[in-house]
mmCIF file of C-alpha atoms in Angstrom:
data_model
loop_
_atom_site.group_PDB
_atom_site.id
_atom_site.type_symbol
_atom_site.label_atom_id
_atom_site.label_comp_id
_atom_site.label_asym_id
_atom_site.label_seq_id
_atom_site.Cartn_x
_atom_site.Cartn_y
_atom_site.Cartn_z
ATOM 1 C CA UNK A 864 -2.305 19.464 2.733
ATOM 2 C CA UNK A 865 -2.427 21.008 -0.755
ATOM 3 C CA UNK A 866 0.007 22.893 -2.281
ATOM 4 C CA UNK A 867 -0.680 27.274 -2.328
ATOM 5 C CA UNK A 868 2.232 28.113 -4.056
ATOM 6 C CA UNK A 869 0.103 28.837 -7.200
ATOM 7 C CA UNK A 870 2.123 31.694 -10.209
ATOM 8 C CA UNK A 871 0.050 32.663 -13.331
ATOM 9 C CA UNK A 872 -3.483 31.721 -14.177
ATOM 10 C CA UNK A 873 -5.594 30.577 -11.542
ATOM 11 C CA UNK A 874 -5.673 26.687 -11.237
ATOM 12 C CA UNK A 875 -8.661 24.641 -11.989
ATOM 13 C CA UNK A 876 -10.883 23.485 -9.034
ATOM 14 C CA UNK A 877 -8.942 20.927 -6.389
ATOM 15 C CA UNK A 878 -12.270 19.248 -5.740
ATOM 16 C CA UNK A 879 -12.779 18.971 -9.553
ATOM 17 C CA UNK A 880 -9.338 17.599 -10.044
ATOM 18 C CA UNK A 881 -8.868 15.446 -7.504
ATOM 19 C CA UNK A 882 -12.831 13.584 -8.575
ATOM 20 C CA UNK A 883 -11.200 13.082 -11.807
ATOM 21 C CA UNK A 884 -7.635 11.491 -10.329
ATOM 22 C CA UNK A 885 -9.886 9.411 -8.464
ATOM 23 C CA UNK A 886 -12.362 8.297 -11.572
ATOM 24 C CA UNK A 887 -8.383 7.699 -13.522
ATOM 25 C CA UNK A 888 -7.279 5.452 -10.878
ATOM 26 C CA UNK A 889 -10.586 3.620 -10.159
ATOM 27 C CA UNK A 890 -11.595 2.846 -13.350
ATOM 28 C CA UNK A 891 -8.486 2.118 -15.087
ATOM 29 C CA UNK A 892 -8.677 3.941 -18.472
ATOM 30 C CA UNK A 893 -6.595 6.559 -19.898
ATOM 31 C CA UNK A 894 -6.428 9.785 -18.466
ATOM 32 C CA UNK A 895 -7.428 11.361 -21.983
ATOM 33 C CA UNK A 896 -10.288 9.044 -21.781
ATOM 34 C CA UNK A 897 -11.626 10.793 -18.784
ATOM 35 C CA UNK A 898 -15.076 13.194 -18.764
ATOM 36 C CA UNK A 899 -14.842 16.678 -19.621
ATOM 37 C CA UNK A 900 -16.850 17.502 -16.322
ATOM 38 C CA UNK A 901 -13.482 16.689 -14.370
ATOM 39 C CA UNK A 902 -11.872 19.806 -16.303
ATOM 40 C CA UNK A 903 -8.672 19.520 -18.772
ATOM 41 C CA UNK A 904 -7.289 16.137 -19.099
ATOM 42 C CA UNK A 905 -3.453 17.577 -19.362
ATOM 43 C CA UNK A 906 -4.591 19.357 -16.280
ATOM 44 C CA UNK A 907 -5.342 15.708 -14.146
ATOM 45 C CA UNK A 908 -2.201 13.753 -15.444
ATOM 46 C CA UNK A 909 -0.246 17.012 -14.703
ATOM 47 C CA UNK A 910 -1.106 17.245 -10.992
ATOM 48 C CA UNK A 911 -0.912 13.912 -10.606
ATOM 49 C CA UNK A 912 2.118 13.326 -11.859
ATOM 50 C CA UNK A 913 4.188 16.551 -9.970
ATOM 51 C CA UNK A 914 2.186 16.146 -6.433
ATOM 52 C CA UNK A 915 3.339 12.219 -6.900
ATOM 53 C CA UNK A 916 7.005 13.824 -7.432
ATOM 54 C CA UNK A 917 6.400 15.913 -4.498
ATOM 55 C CA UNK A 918 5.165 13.249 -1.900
ATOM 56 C CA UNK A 919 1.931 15.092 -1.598
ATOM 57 C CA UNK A 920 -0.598 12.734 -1.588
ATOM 58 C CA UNK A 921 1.837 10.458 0.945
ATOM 59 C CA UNK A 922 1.515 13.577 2.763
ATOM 60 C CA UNK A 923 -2.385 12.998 3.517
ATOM 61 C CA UNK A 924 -2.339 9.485 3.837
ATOM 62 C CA UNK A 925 0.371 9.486 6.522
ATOM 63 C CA UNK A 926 -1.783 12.632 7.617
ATOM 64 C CA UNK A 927 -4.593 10.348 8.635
ATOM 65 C CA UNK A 928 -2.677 7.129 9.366
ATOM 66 C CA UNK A 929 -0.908 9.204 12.272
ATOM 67 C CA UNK A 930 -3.779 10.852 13.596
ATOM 68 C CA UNK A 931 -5.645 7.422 14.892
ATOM 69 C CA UNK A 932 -4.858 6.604 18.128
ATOM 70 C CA UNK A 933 -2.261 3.204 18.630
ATOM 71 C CA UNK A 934 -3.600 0.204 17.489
ATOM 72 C CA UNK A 935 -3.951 -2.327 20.125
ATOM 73 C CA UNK A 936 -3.446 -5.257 17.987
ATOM 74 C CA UNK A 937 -1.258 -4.885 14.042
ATOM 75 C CA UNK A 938 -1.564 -7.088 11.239
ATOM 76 C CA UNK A 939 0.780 -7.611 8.319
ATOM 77 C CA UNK A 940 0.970 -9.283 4.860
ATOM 78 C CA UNK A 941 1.672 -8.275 1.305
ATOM 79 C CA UNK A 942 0.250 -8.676 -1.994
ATOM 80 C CA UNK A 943 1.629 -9.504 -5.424
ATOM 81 C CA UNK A 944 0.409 -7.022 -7.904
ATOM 82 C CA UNK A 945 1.273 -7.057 -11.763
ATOM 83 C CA UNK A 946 3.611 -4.871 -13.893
ATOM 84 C CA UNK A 947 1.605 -4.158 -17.627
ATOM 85 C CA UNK A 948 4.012 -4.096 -20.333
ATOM 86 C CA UNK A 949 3.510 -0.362 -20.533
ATOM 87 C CA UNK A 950 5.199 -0.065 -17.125
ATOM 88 C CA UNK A 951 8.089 -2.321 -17.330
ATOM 89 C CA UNK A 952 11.257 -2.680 -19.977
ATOM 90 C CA UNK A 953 12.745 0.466 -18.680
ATOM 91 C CA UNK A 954 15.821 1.359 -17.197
ATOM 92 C CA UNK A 955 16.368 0.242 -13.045
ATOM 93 C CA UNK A 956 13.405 -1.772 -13.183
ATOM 94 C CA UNK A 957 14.327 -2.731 -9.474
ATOM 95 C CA UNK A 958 14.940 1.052 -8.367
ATOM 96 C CA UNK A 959 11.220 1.179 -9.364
ATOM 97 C CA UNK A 960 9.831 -1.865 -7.282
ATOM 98 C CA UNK A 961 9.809 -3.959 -10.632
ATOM 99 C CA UNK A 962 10.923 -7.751 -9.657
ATOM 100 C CA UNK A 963 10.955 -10.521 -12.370
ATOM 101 C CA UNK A 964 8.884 -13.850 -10.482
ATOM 102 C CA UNK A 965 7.549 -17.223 -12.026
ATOM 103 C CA UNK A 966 4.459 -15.444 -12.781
ATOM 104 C CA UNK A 967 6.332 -12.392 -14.596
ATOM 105 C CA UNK A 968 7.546 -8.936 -13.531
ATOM 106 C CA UNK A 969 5.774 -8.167 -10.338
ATOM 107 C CA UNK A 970 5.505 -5.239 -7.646
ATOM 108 C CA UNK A 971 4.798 -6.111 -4.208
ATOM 109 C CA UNK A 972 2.915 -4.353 -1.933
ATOM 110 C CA UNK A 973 3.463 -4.495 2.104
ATOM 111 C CA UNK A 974 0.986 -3.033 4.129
ATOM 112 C CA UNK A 975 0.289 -2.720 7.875
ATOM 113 C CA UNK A 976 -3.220 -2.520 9.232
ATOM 114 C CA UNK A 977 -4.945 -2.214 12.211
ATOM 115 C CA UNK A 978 -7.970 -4.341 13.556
ATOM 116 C CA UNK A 979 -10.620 -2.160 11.259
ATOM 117 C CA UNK A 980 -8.592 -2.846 8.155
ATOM 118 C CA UNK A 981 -7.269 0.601 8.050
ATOM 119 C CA UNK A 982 -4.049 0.897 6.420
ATOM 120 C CA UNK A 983 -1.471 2.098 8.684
ATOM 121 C CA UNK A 984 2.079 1.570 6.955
ATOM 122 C CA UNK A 985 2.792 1.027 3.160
ATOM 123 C CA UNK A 986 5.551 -0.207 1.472
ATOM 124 C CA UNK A 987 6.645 -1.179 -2.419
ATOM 125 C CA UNK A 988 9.400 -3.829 -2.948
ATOM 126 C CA UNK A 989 9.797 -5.624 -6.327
ATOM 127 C CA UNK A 990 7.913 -8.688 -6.740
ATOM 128 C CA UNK A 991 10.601 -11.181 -5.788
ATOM 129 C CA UNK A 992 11.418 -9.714 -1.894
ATOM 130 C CA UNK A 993 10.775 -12.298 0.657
ATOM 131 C CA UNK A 994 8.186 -10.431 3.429
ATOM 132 C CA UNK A 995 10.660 -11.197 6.033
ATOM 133 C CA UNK A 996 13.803 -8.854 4.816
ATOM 134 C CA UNK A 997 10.991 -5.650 5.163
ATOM 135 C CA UNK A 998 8.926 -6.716 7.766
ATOM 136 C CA UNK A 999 10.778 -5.364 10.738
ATOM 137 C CA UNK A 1000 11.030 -1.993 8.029
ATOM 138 C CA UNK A 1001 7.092 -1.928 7.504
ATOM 139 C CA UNK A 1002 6.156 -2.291 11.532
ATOM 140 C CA UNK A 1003 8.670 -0.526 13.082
ATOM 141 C CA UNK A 1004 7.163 2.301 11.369
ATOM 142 C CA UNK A 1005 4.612 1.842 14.364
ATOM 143 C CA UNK A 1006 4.663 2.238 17.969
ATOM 144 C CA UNK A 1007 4.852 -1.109 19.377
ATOM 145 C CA UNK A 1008 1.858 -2.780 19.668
ATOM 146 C CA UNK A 1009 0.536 -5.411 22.063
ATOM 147 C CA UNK A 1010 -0.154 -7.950 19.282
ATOM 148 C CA UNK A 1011 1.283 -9.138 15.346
ATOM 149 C CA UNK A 1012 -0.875 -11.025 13.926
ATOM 150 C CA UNK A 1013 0.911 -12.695 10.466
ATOM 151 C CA UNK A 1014 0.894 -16.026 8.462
ATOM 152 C CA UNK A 1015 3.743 -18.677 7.632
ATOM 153 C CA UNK A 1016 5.335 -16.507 5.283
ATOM 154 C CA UNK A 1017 6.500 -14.207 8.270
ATOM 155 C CA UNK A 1018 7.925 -17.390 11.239
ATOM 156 C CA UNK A 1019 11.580 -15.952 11.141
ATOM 157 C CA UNK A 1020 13.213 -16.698 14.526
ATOM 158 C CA UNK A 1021 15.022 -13.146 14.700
ATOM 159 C CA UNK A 1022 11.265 -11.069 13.823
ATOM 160 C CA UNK A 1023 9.827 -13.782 16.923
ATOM 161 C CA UNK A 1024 13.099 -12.213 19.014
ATOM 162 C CA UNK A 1025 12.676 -8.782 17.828
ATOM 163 C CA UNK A 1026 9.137 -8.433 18.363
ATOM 164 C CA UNK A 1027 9.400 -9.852 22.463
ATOM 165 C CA UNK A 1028 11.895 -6.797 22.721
ATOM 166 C CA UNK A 1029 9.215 -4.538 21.515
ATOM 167 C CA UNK A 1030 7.073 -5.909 24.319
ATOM 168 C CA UNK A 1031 4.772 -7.429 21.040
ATOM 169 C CA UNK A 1032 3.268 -10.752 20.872
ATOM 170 C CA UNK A 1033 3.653 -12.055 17.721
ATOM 171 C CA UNK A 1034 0.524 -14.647 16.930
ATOM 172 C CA UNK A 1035 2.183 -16.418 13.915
ATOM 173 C CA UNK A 1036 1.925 -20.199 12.962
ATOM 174 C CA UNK A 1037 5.101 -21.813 13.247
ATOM 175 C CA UNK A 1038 5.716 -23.465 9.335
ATOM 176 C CA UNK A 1039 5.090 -27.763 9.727
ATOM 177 C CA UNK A 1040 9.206 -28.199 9.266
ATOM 178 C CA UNK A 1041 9.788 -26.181 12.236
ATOM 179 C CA UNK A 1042 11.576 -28.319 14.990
ATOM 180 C CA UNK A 1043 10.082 -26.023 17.485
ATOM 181 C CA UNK A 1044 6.320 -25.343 17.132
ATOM 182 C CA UNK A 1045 5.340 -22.007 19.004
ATOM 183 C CA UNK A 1046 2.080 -21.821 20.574
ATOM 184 C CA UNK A 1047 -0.092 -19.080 19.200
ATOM 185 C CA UNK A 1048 -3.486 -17.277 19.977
ATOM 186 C CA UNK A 1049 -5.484 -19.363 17.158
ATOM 187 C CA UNK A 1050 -9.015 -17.488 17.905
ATOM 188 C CA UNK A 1051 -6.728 -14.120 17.346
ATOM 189 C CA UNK A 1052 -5.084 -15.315 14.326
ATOM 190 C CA UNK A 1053 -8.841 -16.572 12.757
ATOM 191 C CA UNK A 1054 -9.278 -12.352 12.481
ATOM 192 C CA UNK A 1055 -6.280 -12.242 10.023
ATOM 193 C CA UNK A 1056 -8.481 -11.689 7.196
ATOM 194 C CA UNK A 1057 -9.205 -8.121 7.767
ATOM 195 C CA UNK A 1058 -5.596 -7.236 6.134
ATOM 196 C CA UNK A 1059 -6.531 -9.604 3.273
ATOM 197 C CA UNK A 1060 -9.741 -7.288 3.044
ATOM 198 C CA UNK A 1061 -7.921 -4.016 3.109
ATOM 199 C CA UNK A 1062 -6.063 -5.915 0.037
ATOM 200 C CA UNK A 1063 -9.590 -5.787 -1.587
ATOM 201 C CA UNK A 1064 -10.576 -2.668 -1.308
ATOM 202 C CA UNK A 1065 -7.483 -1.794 -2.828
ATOM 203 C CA UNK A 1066 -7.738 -4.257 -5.959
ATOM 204 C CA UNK A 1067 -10.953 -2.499 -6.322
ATOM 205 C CA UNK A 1068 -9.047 0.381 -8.123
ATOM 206 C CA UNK A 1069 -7.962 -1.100 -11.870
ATOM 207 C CA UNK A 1070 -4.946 1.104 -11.540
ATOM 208 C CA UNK A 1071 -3.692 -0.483 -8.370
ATOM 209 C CA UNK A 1072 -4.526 -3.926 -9.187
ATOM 210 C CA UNK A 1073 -2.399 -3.805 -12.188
ATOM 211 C CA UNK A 1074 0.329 -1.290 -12.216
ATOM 212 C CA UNK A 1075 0.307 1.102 -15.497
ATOM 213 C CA UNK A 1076 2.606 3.186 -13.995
ATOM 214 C CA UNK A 1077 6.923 2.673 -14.766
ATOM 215 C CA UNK A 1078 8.089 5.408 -12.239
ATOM 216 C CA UNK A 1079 7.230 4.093 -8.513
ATOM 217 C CA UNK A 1080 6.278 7.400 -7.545
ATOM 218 C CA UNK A 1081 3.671 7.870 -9.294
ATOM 219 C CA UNK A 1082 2.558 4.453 -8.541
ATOM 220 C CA UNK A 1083 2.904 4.791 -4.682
ATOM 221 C CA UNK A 1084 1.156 8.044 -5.144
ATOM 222 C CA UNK A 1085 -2.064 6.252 -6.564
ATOM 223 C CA UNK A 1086 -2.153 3.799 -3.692
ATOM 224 C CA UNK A 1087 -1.315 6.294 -1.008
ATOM 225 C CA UNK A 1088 -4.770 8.479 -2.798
ATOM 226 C CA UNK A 1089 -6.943 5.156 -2.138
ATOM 227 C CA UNK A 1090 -5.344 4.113 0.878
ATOM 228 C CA UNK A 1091 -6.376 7.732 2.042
ATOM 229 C CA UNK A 1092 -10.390 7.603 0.267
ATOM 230 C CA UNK A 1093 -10.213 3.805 2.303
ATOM 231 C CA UNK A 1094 -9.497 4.980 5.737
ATOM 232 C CA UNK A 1095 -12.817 7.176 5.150
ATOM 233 C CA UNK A 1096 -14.937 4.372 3.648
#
């Protein structure tokens, strides 16, 4: 999945690289703070940076979230995560999945799982983007499955519609000021917390849970390289 199309000097070590990408974006600190062992530190924000350009490390992660078989049963939510001042004040803040919320500019992140916690689809919208609007976006990005399991935040009537032409039944509980309460699977829906698990393990990388990065690239490159190292763990 790496890119061969290597002119001039030899290139330092992939392995060796890619350890010190992944001590960057676990730890947090600055990429000129990182060990000598991992090889030049120009040399880690530099591949970085142009295989984020180039979709490469969305490459592997899509890689292994396509070679599992179909999930039986899908779940979705989305997490707030937030913009350091180093990332935002720039030009097309939204183009870049910056939103301004009560709590300050924010990126959200949409993910799809499946019943191991296994990030299946990914998706960046600025902070202030309801789930609904990309929901249909983030799991139709899947073949359909034969459950959804969601919260409150996702009890639209046309996802309820669009998921029983799917052939999907969506276990969602209606919201109280709903005039019609749908029945749901509530022993199905009490094994929700394995997306807000996979959220964990990806809050477990300082660089994810607060976003350094301006240009969303680069940013959905880092969480694309954990979501990949979590499908292994």
């Amino acid at each position: 999945m790496l890119p061969t199309d290597v002119r001039g000097k030899p290139r330092v070590d992939d392995r060796r690289v890619l350890s010190g990408i992944v001590h960057a974006l676990r730890c947090g600190g600055r990429w000129v703070d990182c060990a000598d062992v991992y090889g030049p530190k120009k040399t880690l924000y530099n591949r970085f940076v142009r295989w984020s350009e180039r979709g490469i490390w969305e490459g592997i992660f899509s890689a292994l979230a396509g070679a599992a078989d179909v999930p039986g049963r899908l779940f979705i939510d989305s997490s707030c995560i937030k913009v350091h001042r180093c990332a935002g004040g720039g030009k097309g803040a939204l183009a870049h999945g910056i939103g301004r919320t009560k709590g300050g500019r924010n990126t959200k992140l949409h993910a799809v799982c499946d019943e191991k916690g296994r990030p299946c689809v990914l998706l960046l919208t600025p902070g202030n983007v309801h789930d609904c609007k990309v929901a249909q976006l983030c799991i139709g990005a899947m073949p359909p499955s034969a459950e959804l399991v969601a919260d409150k935040g996702y009890d639209s009537q046309a996802l309820r519609e669009w998921l029983a032409e799917r052939g999907t039944e969506p276990v969602i509980p209606p919201r109280k000021n709903r005039k019609i309460q749908y029945e749901y699977d509530r022993a199905i829906y009490k094994q929700r917390n394995v997306v807000e698990r996979m959220f964990c393990r990806f809050k477990d990388w300082r660089r994810i849970a607060t976003r350094f990065d301006r240009n969303i690239k680069n940013f959905m490159g880092a969480i694309s390289l954990a979501a990949a190292v979590i499908w292994w763990l």
